[in-house]
Short mmCIF file of C-alpha atoms in Angstrom, two decimals:
data_model
loop_
_atom_site.label_atom_id
_atom_site.label_comp_id
_atom_site.label_asym_id
_atom_site.label_seq_id
_atom_site.Cartn_x
_atom_site.Cartn_y
_atom_site.Cartn_z
CA UNK A 13 4.65 -18.70 -17.37
CA UNK A 14 2.79 -15.82 -17.56
CA UNK A 15 -0.97 -18.27 -16.69
CA UNK A 16 -1.99 -18.07 -13.66
CA UNK A 17 -2.11 -21.07 -11.47
CA UNK A 18 -5.82 -22.62 -11.70
CA UNK A 19 -7.93 -22.81 -9.39
CA UNK A 20 -7.88 -24.52 -6.12
CA UNK A 21 -9.91 -28.42 -7.02
CA UNK A 22 -13.02 -27.70 -4.66
CA UNK A 23 -13.79 -24.58 -7.60
CA UNK A 24 -16.37 -26.44 -9.40
CA UNK A 25 -17.51 -23.29 -11.89
CA UNK A 26 -15.63 -20.37 -13.13
CA UNK A 27 -17.32 -17.50 -12.08
CA UNK A 28 -14.13 -15.06 -12.52
CA UNK A 29 -11.22 -16.50 -14.70
CA UNK A 30 -7.35 -16.03 -14.41
CA UNK A 31 -6.44 -12.84 -16.56
CA UNK A 32 -2.62 -12.78 -18.53
CA UNK A 33 -0.40 -10.20 -17.35
CA UNK A 34 -0.75 -8.08 -20.93
CA UNK A 35 -3.97 -8.50 -20.31
CA UNK A 36 -4.02 -7.07 -17.20
CA UNK A 37 -1.54 -4.18 -18.27
CA UNK A 38 -3.55 -3.38 -21.78
CA UNK A 39 -5.87 -2.03 -19.05
CA UNK A 40 -3.56 0.87 -18.45
CA UNK A 41 -2.84 4.39 -19.94
CA UNK A 42 1.23 5.08 -20.77
CA UNK A 43 2.03 7.31 -22.39
CA UNK A 44 5.71 6.16 -23.49
CA UNK A 45 9.26 8.19 -23.14
CA UNK A 46 12.19 8.15 -26.22
CA UNK A 47 14.06 4.74 -25.16
CA UNK A 48 17.48 6.90 -24.48
CA UNK A 49 14.65 8.62 -21.76
CA UNK A 50 14.00 5.26 -19.98
CA UNK A 51 13.64 5.76 -16.47
CA UNK A 52 14.95 2.79 -15.54
CA UNK A 53 17.59 0.60 -16.56
CA UNK A 54 19.91 -2.53 -16.24
CA UNK A 55 23.44 -3.10 -17.19
CA UNK A 56 22.98 -6.43 -19.43
CA UNK A 57 25.91 -7.40 -18.29
CA UNK A 58 25.54 -8.47 -14.81
CA UNK A 59 22.02 -9.45 -15.29
CA UNK A 60 23.14 -12.07 -18.07
CA UNK A 61 25.74 -13.61 -14.73
CA UNK A 62 22.65 -12.70 -12.09
CA UNK A 63 22.26 -15.75 -10.31
CA UNK A 64 18.53 -15.40 -8.84
CA UNK A 65 16.65 -12.99 -11.23
CA UNK A 66 14.13 -11.69 -8.80
CA UNK A 67 13.50 -8.82 -10.95
CA UNK A 68 11.45 -11.70 -12.49
CA UNK A 69 9.22 -12.76 -9.90
CA UNK A 70 9.33 -8.87 -7.89
CA UNK A 71 7.91 -6.98 -10.67
CA UNK A 72 3.85 -7.00 -11.10
CA UNK A 73 4.44 -5.86 -14.63
CA UNK A 74 6.43 -8.55 -16.42
CA UNK A 75 8.91 -5.94 -17.05
CA UNK A 76 11.57 -7.76 -16.40
CA UNK A 77 12.05 -11.63 -18.48
CA UNK A 78 14.96 -13.94 -18.42
CA UNK A 79 14.03 -16.32 -21.93
CA UNK A 80 16.98 -18.26 -23.29
CA UNK A 81 19.76 -17.36 -20.57
CA UNK A 82 19.17 -13.99 -21.55
CA UNK A 83 17.51 -11.14 -19.15
CA UNK A 84 15.25 -9.00 -21.50
CA UNK A 85 14.10 -5.89 -20.31
CA UNK A 86 11.21 -3.15 -21.35
CA UNK A 87 10.71 -0.08 -19.48
CA UNK A 88 7.07 0.92 -21.14
CA UNK A 89 5.25 -1.24 -19.13
CA UNK A 90 6.51 -0.23 -15.93
CA UNK A 91 3.75 1.19 -13.08
CA UNK A 92 6.45 2.59 -11.64
CA UNK A 93 6.17 0.70 -7.63
CA UNK A 94 10.05 0.23 -7.13
CA UNK A 95 10.47 -3.48 -6.12
CA UNK A 96 12.30 -3.94 -9.40
CA UNK A 97 15.58 -1.87 -7.35
CA UNK A 98 14.77 -3.29 -3.83
CA UNK A 99 14.74 -6.97 -5.63
CA UNK A 100 18.34 -6.29 -7.22
CA UNK A 101 20.60 -6.80 -5.76
CA UNK A 102 23.79 -7.51 -8.08
CA UNK A 103 24.12 -3.32 -8.78
CA UNK A 104 22.12 -3.57 -12.29
CA UNK A 105 18.89 -1.43 -11.74
CA UNK A 106 19.01 2.18 -11.89
CA UNK A 107 15.82 3.19 -10.84
CA UNK A 108 13.87 6.84 -11.48
CA UNK A 109 10.53 8.00 -11.77
CA UNK A 110 9.99 8.69 -15.94
CA UNK A 111 10.13 12.38 -16.59
CA UNK A 112 7.73 14.98 -16.70
CA UNK A 113 4.59 14.58 -18.20
CA UNK A 114 5.80 10.59 -19.50
CA UNK A 115 4.08 6.83 -17.47
CA UNK A 116 1.62 5.71 -16.24
CA UNK A 117 -0.89 7.57 -15.61
CA UNK A 118 -4.30 5.76 -13.19
CA UNK A 119 -7.82 5.93 -13.57
CA UNK A 120 -8.89 5.03 -10.59
CA UNK A 121 -5.80 4.62 -8.21
CA UNK B 13 18.50 36.65 -0.66
CA UNK B 14 14.96 36.02 -0.98
CA UNK B 15 13.57 32.62 -1.41
CA UNK B 16 11.10 31.40 -4.20
CA UNK B 17 8.55 30.51 -1.43
CA UNK B 18 7.66 30.22 1.86
CA UNK B 19 7.12 26.21 2.25
CA UNK B 20 7.69 23.45 -0.58
CA UNK B 21 4.65 20.92 -0.64
CA UNK B 22 7.47 17.28 -2.53
CA UNK B 23 3.96 14.80 -3.67
CA UNK B 24 0.23 15.47 -4.15
CA UNK B 25 -1.27 13.12 -1.31
CA UNK B 26 -2.95 12.60 1.08
CA UNK B 27 0.27 13.43 3.00
CA UNK B 28 1.23 16.54 1.18
CA UNK B 29 -2.01 18.01 -0.60
CA UNK B 30 -3.77 18.26 3.00
CA UNK B 31 -0.66 19.38 4.50
CA UNK B 32 -0.79 23.04 1.58
CA UNK B 33 -4.04 23.95 2.17
CA UNK B 34 -3.72 23.50 6.11
CA UNK B 35 -0.05 26.56 4.56
CA UNK B 36 -1.95 28.24 2.19
CA UNK B 37 -5.36 28.95 4.42
CA UNK B 38 -2.93 30.42 6.17
CA UNK B 39 -1.44 32.28 3.85
CA UNK B 40 1.71 31.24 3.57
CA UNK B 41 3.59 31.32 0.09
CA UNK B 42 3.57 27.50 -0.98
CA UNK B 43 4.27 24.83 -3.63
CA UNK B 44 3.03 22.15 -4.10
CA UNK B 45 4.92 20.10 -6.64
CA UNK B 46 3.40 16.44 -7.86
CA UNK B 47 5.67 14.59 -11.00
CA UNK B 48 1.37 12.57 -12.75
CA UNK B 49 0.78 14.82 -15.77
CA UNK B 50 -2.54 15.67 -13.19
CA UNK B 51 -2.77 15.29 -8.99
CA UNK B 52 -3.85 11.63 -8.75
CA UNK B 53 -3.23 10.14 -11.74
CA UNK B 54 0.47 8.24 -10.20
CA UNK B 55 -2.00 7.58 -7.29
CA UNK B 56 -2.52 4.10 -6.00
CA UNK B 57 -4.23 2.68 -2.61
CA UNK B 58 -5.69 0.10 -1.16
CA UNK B 59 -8.12 1.29 -0.02
CA UNK B 60 -10.02 2.37 2.82
CA UNK B 61 -9.59 5.53 4.31
CA UNK B 62 -9.56 5.01 8.34
CA UNK B 63 -10.84 8.24 10.16
CA UNK B 64 -10.90 12.09 10.28
CA UNK B 65 -8.52 13.36 9.96
CA UNK B 66 -9.21 15.71 6.69
CA UNK B 67 -11.97 17.63 8.78
CA UNK B 68 -9.10 19.91 10.87
CA UNK B 69 -8.90 21.69 7.32
CA UNK B 70 -12.29 19.99 5.21
CA UNK B 71 -15.18 20.14 7.04
CA UNK B 72 -17.47 19.34 4.23
CA UNK B 73 -14.99 16.88 3.42
CA UNK B 74 -17.38 13.81 3.84
CA UNK B 75 -19.61 15.29 1.62
CA UNK B 76 -17.81 17.18 -1.22
CA UNK B 77 -15.05 14.80 -2.01
CA UNK B 78 -15.16 12.01 -4.38
CA UNK B 79 -15.76 8.84 -2.17
CA UNK B 80 -16.16 5.57 -2.92
CA UNK B 81 -18.48 4.26 0.02
CA UNK B 82 -18.36 4.29 3.09
CA UNK B 83 -18.16 1.08 5.22
CA UNK B 84 -20.29 -0.86 7.67
CA UNK B 85 -18.09 -3.59 7.42
CA UNK B 86 -14.78 -5.60 7.49
CA UNK B 87 -14.21 -9.31 7.47
CA UNK B 88 -11.00 -10.43 8.71
CA UNK B 89 -9.62 -14.21 8.25
CA UNK B 90 -7.33 -17.48 6.72
CA UNK B 91 -8.07 -18.45 3.81
CA UNK B 92 -6.39 -22.03 2.99
CA UNK B 93 -6.86 -23.59 -0.27
CA UNK B 94 -10.39 -24.96 -0.48
CA UNK B 95 -11.62 -23.38 3.02
CA UNK B 96 -11.91 -19.86 4.27
CA UNK B 97 -11.89 -19.35 7.95
CA UNK B 98 -13.19 -15.47 9.03
CA UNK B 99 -15.51 -13.50 11.31
CA UNK B 100 -16.98 -10.38 10.70
CA UNK B 101 -16.90 -6.57 12.44
CA UNK B 102 -20.02 -4.04 12.63
CA UNK B 103 -20.84 -1.80 14.42
CA UNK B 104 -24.46 -0.53 13.94
CA UNK B 105 -22.51 2.60 14.68
CA UNK B 106 -20.82 2.56 10.78
CA UNK B 107 -24.17 3.36 9.36
CA UNK B 108 -24.66 6.43 10.41
CA UNK B 109 -22.19 9.75 10.14
CA UNK B 110 -20.02 10.61 10.90
CA UNK B 111 -18.76 7.59 8.53
CA UNK B 112 -15.84 5.92 10.52
CA UNK B 113 -14.38 4.73 7.18
CA UNK B 114 -15.05 5.62 3.60
CA UNK B 115 -13.50 3.16 0.06
CA UNK B 116 -11.45 5.84 -2.05
CA UNK B 117 -10.04 6.00 -5.56
CA UNK B 118 -6.94 7.80 -5.30
CA UNK B 119 -7.01 9.15 -8.94
CA UNK B 120 -10.08 10.39 -7.98
CA UNK B 121 -9.92 11.80 -3.54
CA UNK B 122 -6.18 13.48 -5.04
CA UNK B 123 -7.01 15.48 -7.81
CA UNK B 124 -10.16 16.74 -5.98
CA UNK B 125 -7.17 17.65 -2.67
CA UNK B 126 -5.02 19.28 -4.72
CA UNK B 127 -7.59 21.36 -6.67
CA UNK B 128 -9.08 22.35 -2.72
CA UNK B 129 -4.94 23.16 -2.02
CA UNK B 130 -5.09 25.53 -5.07
CA UNK B 131 -8.25 27.28 -4.73
CA UNK B 132 -6.65 27.33 -0.87
CA UNK B 133 -3.99 29.82 -2.74
CA UNK B 134 -1.48 27.13 -2.37
CA UNK B 135 0.49 27.10 -6.39
CA UNK B 136 0.32 23.51 -7.51
CA UNK B 137 2.47 22.04 -10.09
CA UNK B 138 2.32 18.65 -12.22
CA UNK B 139 4.49 16.85 -13.83
CA UNK B 140 7.57 18.06 -12.37
CA UNK B 141 9.46 14.80 -10.67
CA UNK B 142 11.98 16.07 -8.00
CA UNK B 143 15.44 15.59 -8.89
CA UNK B 144 16.54 15.76 -5.42
CA UNK B 145 16.18 17.97 -1.98
CA UNK B 146 18.40 21.31 -2.60
CA UNK B 147 21.49 20.04 -0.05
CA UNK B 148 23.62 23.53 1.68
CA UNK B 149 25.78 20.77 3.68
CA UNK B 150 23.18 19.29 6.23
CA UNK B 151 20.85 21.16 5.01
CA UNK B 152 17.87 21.12 2.62
CA UNK B 153 17.15 24.54 1.46
CA UNK B 154 13.97 23.48 -1.78
CA UNK B 155 14.40 21.36 -4.20
CA UNK B 156 16.41 20.92 -7.36
CA UNK B 157 14.59 20.74 -10.55
CA UNK B 158 16.58 21.33 -14.60
CA UNK B 159 19.16 21.64 -12.87
CA UNK B 160 18.31 23.98 -11.31
CA UNK B 161 16.86 24.98 -7.49
CA UNK B 162 14.04 27.10 -5.93
CA UNK B 163 14.71 26.72 -2.21
CA UNK B 164 12.37 28.23 0.73
CA UNK B 165 12.97 27.59 3.87
CA UNK B 166 11.13 24.97 4.34
CA UNK B 167 10.43 20.78 2.87
CA UNK B 168 7.67 18.53 3.23
CA UNK B 169 9.11 15.34 2.35
CA UNK B 170 5.65 13.55 0.91
CA UNK B 171 6.65 11.65 -2.41
CA UNK B 172 5.08 8.09 -0.70
CA UNK B 173 5.96 4.91 0.08
CA UNK B 174 9.25 4.79 -2.59
CA UNK B 175 10.67 8.19 -1.72
CA UNK B 176 13.30 8.64 -3.91
CA UNK B 177 14.26 12.39 -2.21
CA UNK B 178 14.93 10.31 0.91
CA UNK B 179 16.99 6.98 -0.16
CA UNK B 180 21.14 7.99 -0.44
CA UNK B 181 20.46 11.31 1.82
CA UNK B 182 21.51 12.03 6.11
CA UNK B 183 17.82 11.04 6.03
CA UNK B 184 17.65 7.20 4.78
CA UNK B 185 21.43 6.73 3.79
CA UNK B 186 20.67 3.10 2.04
CA UNK B 187 21.38 2.71 -1.11
CA UNK B 188 17.56 1.25 -1.10
CA UNK B 189 14.77 0.64 1.14
CA UNK B 190 14.81 -2.77 2.75
CA UNK B 191 13.07 -6.10 1.00
CA UNK B 192 11.77 -7.32 4.38
CA UNK B 193 10.56 -3.82 5.84
CA UNK B 194 8.82 -3.19 2.33
CA UNK B 195 5.54 -4.89 0.42
CA UNK B 196 4.48 -4.85 -2.49
CA UNK B 197 0.98 -3.85 -2.63
CA UNK B 198 -1.00 -5.36 -6.57
CA UNK B 199 -4.21 -4.63 -7.31
CA UNK B 200 -7.51 -5.19 -9.33
CA UNK B 201 -9.87 -2.43 -10.36
CA UNK B 202 -13.04 -4.45 -11.54
CA UNK B 203 -15.80 -3.51 -12.42
CA UNK B 204 -19.71 -3.53 -11.33
CA UNK B 205 -23.58 -2.71 -11.70
CA UNK B 206 -24.19 -1.84 -7.76
CA UNK B 207 -26.97 -3.42 -7.45
CA UNK B 208 -25.21 -6.78 -8.50
CA UNK B 209 -22.66 -5.42 -6.34
CA UNK B 210 -24.74 -5.06 -2.91
CA UNK B 211 -26.45 -8.11 -3.90
CA UNK B 212 -23.27 -9.89 -4.13
CA UNK B 213 -21.41 -8.11 -1.31
CA UNK B 214 -24.44 -7.44 1.30
CA UNK B 215 -23.94 -3.94 1.97
CA UNK B 216 -26.96 -1.03 0.69
CA UNK B 217 -27.24 1.47 -1.68
CA UNK B 218 -23.56 3.18 -0.39
CA UNK B 219 -22.19 0.98 1.79
CA UNK B 220 -18.55 -0.43 1.82
CA UNK B 221 -17.83 -3.97 2.43
CA UNK B 222 -13.69 -4.59 3.62
CA UNK B 223 -12.83 -8.25 3.47
CA UNK B 224 -9.07 -8.89 4.64
CA UNK B 225 -7.33 -12.18 4.26
CA UNK B 226 -4.06 -13.80 5.03
CA UNK B 227 -3.08 -15.93 2.37
CA UNK B 228 -2.42 -19.41 2.88
CA UNK B 229 -2.72 -21.84 0.01
CA UNK B 230 0.33 -19.87 -1.23
CA UNK B 231 4.15 -21.29 -2.37
CA UNK B 232 5.47 -22.01 0.92
CA UNK B 233 7.58 -18.67 2.53
CA UNK B 234 5.58 -16.53 0.63
CA UNK B 235 4.20 -14.40 2.81
CA UNK B 236 1.14 -12.33 1.75
CA UNK B 237 -2.57 -11.21 2.46
CA UNK B 238 -5.49 -10.42 0.32
CA UNK B 239 -7.51 -8.12 0.20
CA UNK B 240 -11.34 -7.01 -1.22
CA UNK B 241 -12.81 -3.27 -0.66
CA UNK B 242 -16.25 -1.76 -2.18
CA UNK B 243 -16.07 0.87 -4.73
CA UNK B 244 -18.88 2.86 -6.31
CA UNK B 245 -19.33 0.57 -9.33
CA UNK B 246 -16.30 -1.17 -9.04
CA UNK B 247 -14.19 -3.52 -6.93
CA UNK B 248 -10.57 -3.36 -5.51
CA UNK B 249 -8.45 -6.89 -5.12
CA UNK B 250 -5.14 -6.62 -4.53
CA UNK B 251 -2.79 -8.73 -2.68
CA UNK B 252 -0.38 -7.29 0.00
CA UNK B 253 3.24 -9.17 0.16
CA UNK B 254 5.96 -9.06 1.59
CA UNK B 255 8.91 -9.02 -1.10
CA UNK B 256 11.69 -10.35 -0.14
CA UNK B 257 9.80 -13.28 1.07
CA UNK B 258 8.93 -13.68 -2.41
CA UNK B 259 13.33 -14.62 -3.13
CA UNK B 260 14.25 -17.82 -4.05
CA UNK B 261 10.43 -19.15 -4.37
CA UNK B 262 10.19 -18.99 -7.50
CA UNK B 263 6.71 -17.89 -7.76
CA UNK B 264 6.08 -14.81 -9.72
CA UNK B 265 3.90 -11.83 -7.66
CA UNK B 266 1.40 -11.41 -10.01
CA UNK B 267 0.41 -14.81 -10.25
CA UNK B 268 0.17 -14.56 -7.48
CA UNK B 269 -2.67 -12.16 -7.25
CA UNK B 270 -4.08 -14.43 -9.63
CA UNK B 271 -4.32 -17.21 -7.48
CA UNK B 272 -5.50 -15.08 -3.93
CA UNK B 273 -9.06 -13.93 -6.86
CA UNK B 274 -9.17 -17.69 -7.72
CA UNK B 275 -10.41 -18.58 -4.21
CA UNK B 276 -13.74 -20.13 -3.84
CA UNK B 277 -14.39 -17.61 -1.86
CA UNK B 278 -13.05 -14.07 -3.89
CA UNK B 279 -14.10 -15.61 -7.03
CA UNK B 280 -17.93 -16.35 -6.93
CA UNK B 281 -18.46 -12.72 -6.48
CA UNK B 282 -16.86 -11.86 -9.44
CA UNK B 283 -17.89 -13.75 -11.40
CA UNK B 284 -18.80 -11.18 -14.96
CA UNK B 285 -17.30 -8.73 -14.06
CA UNK B 286 -14.90 -6.78 -15.83
CA UNK B 287 -11.28 -5.57 -15.56
CA UNK B 288 -10.68 -2.31 -15.63
CA UNK B 289 -8.08 -1.38 -13.76
CA UNK B 290 -4.57 -3.35 -13.24
CA UNK B 291 -2.21 -1.24 -10.45
CA UNK B 292 1.25 -2.04 -8.42
CA UNK B 293 3.15 0.18 -5.50
CA UNK B 294 5.38 -0.33 -2.48
CA UNK B 295 3.48 -0.66 1.08
CA UNK B 296 6.15 0.93 4.12
CA UNK B 297 6.81 -1.28 6.97
CA UNK B 298 5.75 1.05 10.35
CA UNK B 299 8.81 1.33 12.50
CA UNK B 300 11.11 -1.27 10.19
CA UNK B 301 11.25 1.44 7.59
CA UNK B 302 11.05 4.55 9.51
CA UNK B 303 13.66 7.47 8.42
CA UNK B 304 17.15 8.44 10.82
CA UNK B 305 15.01 11.13 11.55
CA UNK B 306 11.89 12.72 10.95
CA UNK B 307 12.32 16.12 10.70
CA UNK B 308 15.74 18.51 9.76
CA UNK B 309 17.49 21.46 8.65
CA UNK B 310 15.40 23.12 6.86
CA UNK B 311 12.60 19.40 6.34
CA UNK B 312 10.33 17.39 7.61
CA UNK B 313 9.15 14.04 6.15
CA UNK B 314 4.97 12.70 6.16
CA UNK B 315 3.27 10.09 4.99
CA UNK B 316 4.30 7.10 3.52
CA UNK B 317 7.40 8.28 2.69
CA UNK B 318 8.78 8.85 6.67
CA UNK B 319 7.23 4.90 6.84
CA UNK B 320 3.42 5.89 8.76
CA UNK B 321 1.71 2.81 6.97
CA UNK B 322 0.29 0.49 9.79
CA UNK B 323 0.30 -3.48 9.72
CA UNK B 324 -0.94 -6.63 12.46
CA UNK B 325 -2.63 -8.85 9.90
CA UNK B 326 -5.49 -7.26 11.31
CA UNK B 327 -5.71 -4.39 10.25
CA UNK B 328 -3.68 -2.03 7.07
CA UNK B 329 -4.08 2.24 7.88
CA UNK B 330 -0.95 4.19 5.43
CA UNK B 331 -3.76 6.96 4.55
CA UNK B 332 -4.97 8.16 7.93
CA UNK B 333 -1.45 8.80 8.78
CA UNK B 334 -0.95 10.11 6.02
CA UNK B 335 -3.18 12.89 6.20
CA UNK B 336 -2.56 13.25 10.39
CA UNK B 337 1.39 13.73 9.16
CA UNK B 338 0.97 16.35 6.82
CA UNK B 339 -1.25 18.19 8.65
CA UNK B 340 1.81 18.23 11.66
CA UNK B 341 3.80 19.05 9.28
CA UNK B 342 2.15 21.62 8.43
CA UNK B 343 1.54 22.88 11.98
CA UNK B 344 5.34 23.08 12.92
CA UNK B 345 5.37 24.73 8.34
CA UNK B 346 3.62 28.01 9.76
CA UNK B 347 5.58 28.05 13.54
CA UNK B 348 8.70 28.59 11.72
CA UNK B 349 7.12 31.06 8.32
CA UNK B 350 6.02 32.85 11.92
CA UNK B 351 9.72 32.72 13.60
CA UNK B 352 11.71 33.05 10.73
CA UNK B 353 14.03 29.88 11.52
CA UNK B 354 14.46 26.84 9.91
CA UNK B 355 15.68 25.59 11.43
CA UNK B 356 16.29 21.52 12.78
CA UNK B 357 15.16 23.51 16.27
CA UNK B 358 12.04 24.76 15.59
CA UNK B 359 11.19 21.97 13.45
CA UNK B 360 12.09 19.37 16.30
CA UNK B 361 8.82 20.25 17.30
CA UNK B 362 7.43 18.26 14.66
CA UNK B 363 8.56 14.77 16.00
CA UNK B 364 7.16 16.24 18.92
CA UNK B 365 4.14 16.27 17.57
CA UNK B 366 4.40 12.96 16.11
CA UNK B 367 5.30 11.90 19.43
CA UNK B 368 2.28 13.21 21.37
CA UNK B 369 -0.36 13.57 18.40
CA UNK B 370 0.65 9.67 19.57
CA UNK B 371 1.73 8.28 15.75
CA UNK B 372 4.65 7.41 16.09
CA UNK B 373 3.73 5.35 20.56
CA UNK B 374 1.41 3.73 17.99
CA UNK B 375 4.02 2.43 16.04
CA UNK B 376 7.04 2.13 18.08
CA UNK B 377 4.46 0.03 20.48
CA UNK B 378 3.62 -2.34 17.92
CA UNK B 379 7.85 -3.38 16.45
CA UNK B 380 7.61 -6.25 17.91
CA UNK B 381 4.01 -7.32 15.86
CA UNK B 382 6.32 -7.51 12.69
CA UNK B 383 8.27 -11.26 14.23
CA UNK B 384 4.89 -11.68 14.57
CA UNK B 385 3.38 -10.81 11.05
CA UNK B 386 6.24 -12.20 9.31
CA UNK B 387 6.52 -15.68 10.46
CA UNK B 388 5.97 -17.68 8.28
CA UNK B 389 3.81 -20.26 10.22
CA UNK B 390 1.19 -17.74 10.28
CA UNK B 391 1.01 -17.64 6.29
CA UNK B 392 0.49 -21.66 6.63
CA UNK B 393 0.46 -23.75 9.36
CA UNK B 394 -2.14 -21.52 11.36
CA UNK B 395 -5.04 -20.66 8.01
CA UNK B 396 -4.73 -25.42 7.79
CA UNK B 397 -4.79 -24.51 11.74
CA UNK B 398 -8.28 -22.72 12.29
CA UNK B 399 -9.65 -24.45 8.90
CA UNK B 400 -9.53 -28.23 10.37
CA UNK B 401 -10.22 -27.11 14.53
CA UNK B 402 -13.77 -25.00 13.34
CA UNK B 403 -14.46 -28.31 10.66
CA UNK B 404 -14.16 -30.44 13.67
CA UNK B 405 -15.99 -27.99 16.06
CA UNK B 406 -18.88 -27.12 13.47
CA UNK B 407 -18.90 -29.95 10.66
CA UNK B 408 -18.41 -32.78 11.83
CA UNK B 409 -16.52 -34.68 9.25
CA UNK B 410 -16.33 -38.08 11.39
CA UNK B 411 -19.51 -38.35 12.07
CA UNK B 412 -18.48 -39.23 16.41
CA UNK B 413 -18.82 -35.77 17.71
CA UNK B 414 -14.96 -35.94 19.69
CA UNK B 415 -13.83 -33.38 22.18
CA UNK B 416 -12.78 -30.28 22.05
CA UNK B 417 -8.89 -30.80 22.60
CA UNK B 418 -9.20 -33.83 20.34
CA UNK B 419 -10.11 -32.04 18.02
CA UNK B 420 -7.12 -29.48 18.29
CA UNK B 421 -4.43 -32.20 18.62
CA UNK B 422 -6.27 -33.15 15.18
CA UNK B 423 -6.03 -29.67 13.79
CA UNK B 424 -2.18 -28.99 15.04
CA UNK B 425 -1.59 -32.77 13.09
CA UNK B 426 -3.16 -31.29 9.93
CA UNK B 427 -1.26 -28.07 10.19
CA UNK B 428 2.31 -29.89 10.66
CA UNK B 429 1.70 -27.33 14.61
CA UNK B 430 4.32 -27.97 17.45
CA UNK B 431 3.07 -27.52 20.43
CA UNK B 432 5.52 -24.89 21.47
CA UNK B 433 4.85 -23.59 18.28
CA UNK B 434 2.33 -22.80 18.86
CA UNK B 435 1.93 -21.75 21.83
CA UNK B 436 5.69 -19.94 21.88
CA UNK B 437 3.28 -17.84 18.63
CA UNK B 438 0.35 -17.17 20.97
CA UNK B 439 1.83 -15.56 23.88
CA UNK B 440 4.28 -13.35 20.77
CA UNK B 441 0.38 -12.38 19.87
CA UNK B 442 -0.63 -12.15 22.57
CA UNK B 443 2.67 -9.66 24.36
CA UNK B 444 2.02 -7.71 20.80
CA UNK B 445 -1.00 -7.41 18.89
#
């Protein structure tokens, strides 16, 4: 599900590899806040009957995954972009910035 | 009651930090509030910083600021599944100081800018995500943090594209940003030895190459552009996708960046390079993402938070507008300070300045460009059309010489592009570009 599509046929060699999203997220440093202070929350009952799960497609950090019909959400990998808040039209996502020193820390940016 | 500060600036980015520097230099008691543990750590951009707007406050910024490289070449092009059609702009003036544009990495530049603000006398606090503006009726009287107000007669809202402070307030009454007027930028940074980088991107030491592509081979309906910018010893590669165009496509945004990166025209130059960082941010969409107003009683809004990102397909610029608008807001805050009046009447000078400086006219005049920029044919039919037409003209696949009008018809057919669409899109482009 997370692997990128193969390169167009015309590329004979494979000069650079698609990097699985988990490995890409692995380049980031986080200071993770405790779960009761998660900066984004969802309402599972709303997500359960969501017709489109847009969040799973827009989130660049794969914080949202639909697995066997259930929406799994984890705030820990969030890069704080805000795309899920824009995508969710079901009223499930409550979005805030992380508290104080928590969340992602870019070294390059 | 006396206020805690003479001005509060929220957000140590390209709008907020220069504003704080300007204010502090003029002797104002200014607070710069940043949510990251260190300024820059939450900031991300493409990014090419165009122009020399920082000259106004930091005459030596281009020597002292940790910039990456100065731009000597800008490429624009279309990608289809297997083809690339592009053109380059190389202006010989770009090779000599004063340089016109620089590649930057924001964790570095913004940390430096915040440090400059501190040296200038601003109070800089980090690790503080401001809860909300301190609304007293229709007036903003500073900010609220930890349930406690921190007051100032004037507050500069520079909290970026995902401007939580302005949402759900009179500044932006809606509960969330518009999906059709907001883009998602996803970026990867690859480390590469400078000598390899300079060889692969055909630039000299200290020189940057920038390229921006219409990505024409993504799932139909997905509207996205890609970029590659060279830094000192890294390469920034990213995809900018219209969020609304992702809806109902069953495509993962993070996979789209990989598809762009794996295109033969892009991938070859990244061979062997090590991925060192991944990140994403929202991108405002100019006039379409503007707030209700740019100033009011006790507040002004600048930078990405005000929607000041100019993008028409050929150009995407945000940081220069951030610096310019931040400085104009600071100028106006100083007038408010000497007048002892932070009311909307005094701060209306900020909106006047946004007009007279050309910022608002830039965005207003190019509003129609959104129609061109978010025309789905631009992302599917036209890349194909351009590739087929040029192949016919330059590479002669049939082995026969054929007149241009026949090649044109064949390219139209291959791209599924009717003459009526071609003409009306062409007119749109001429009218709005």
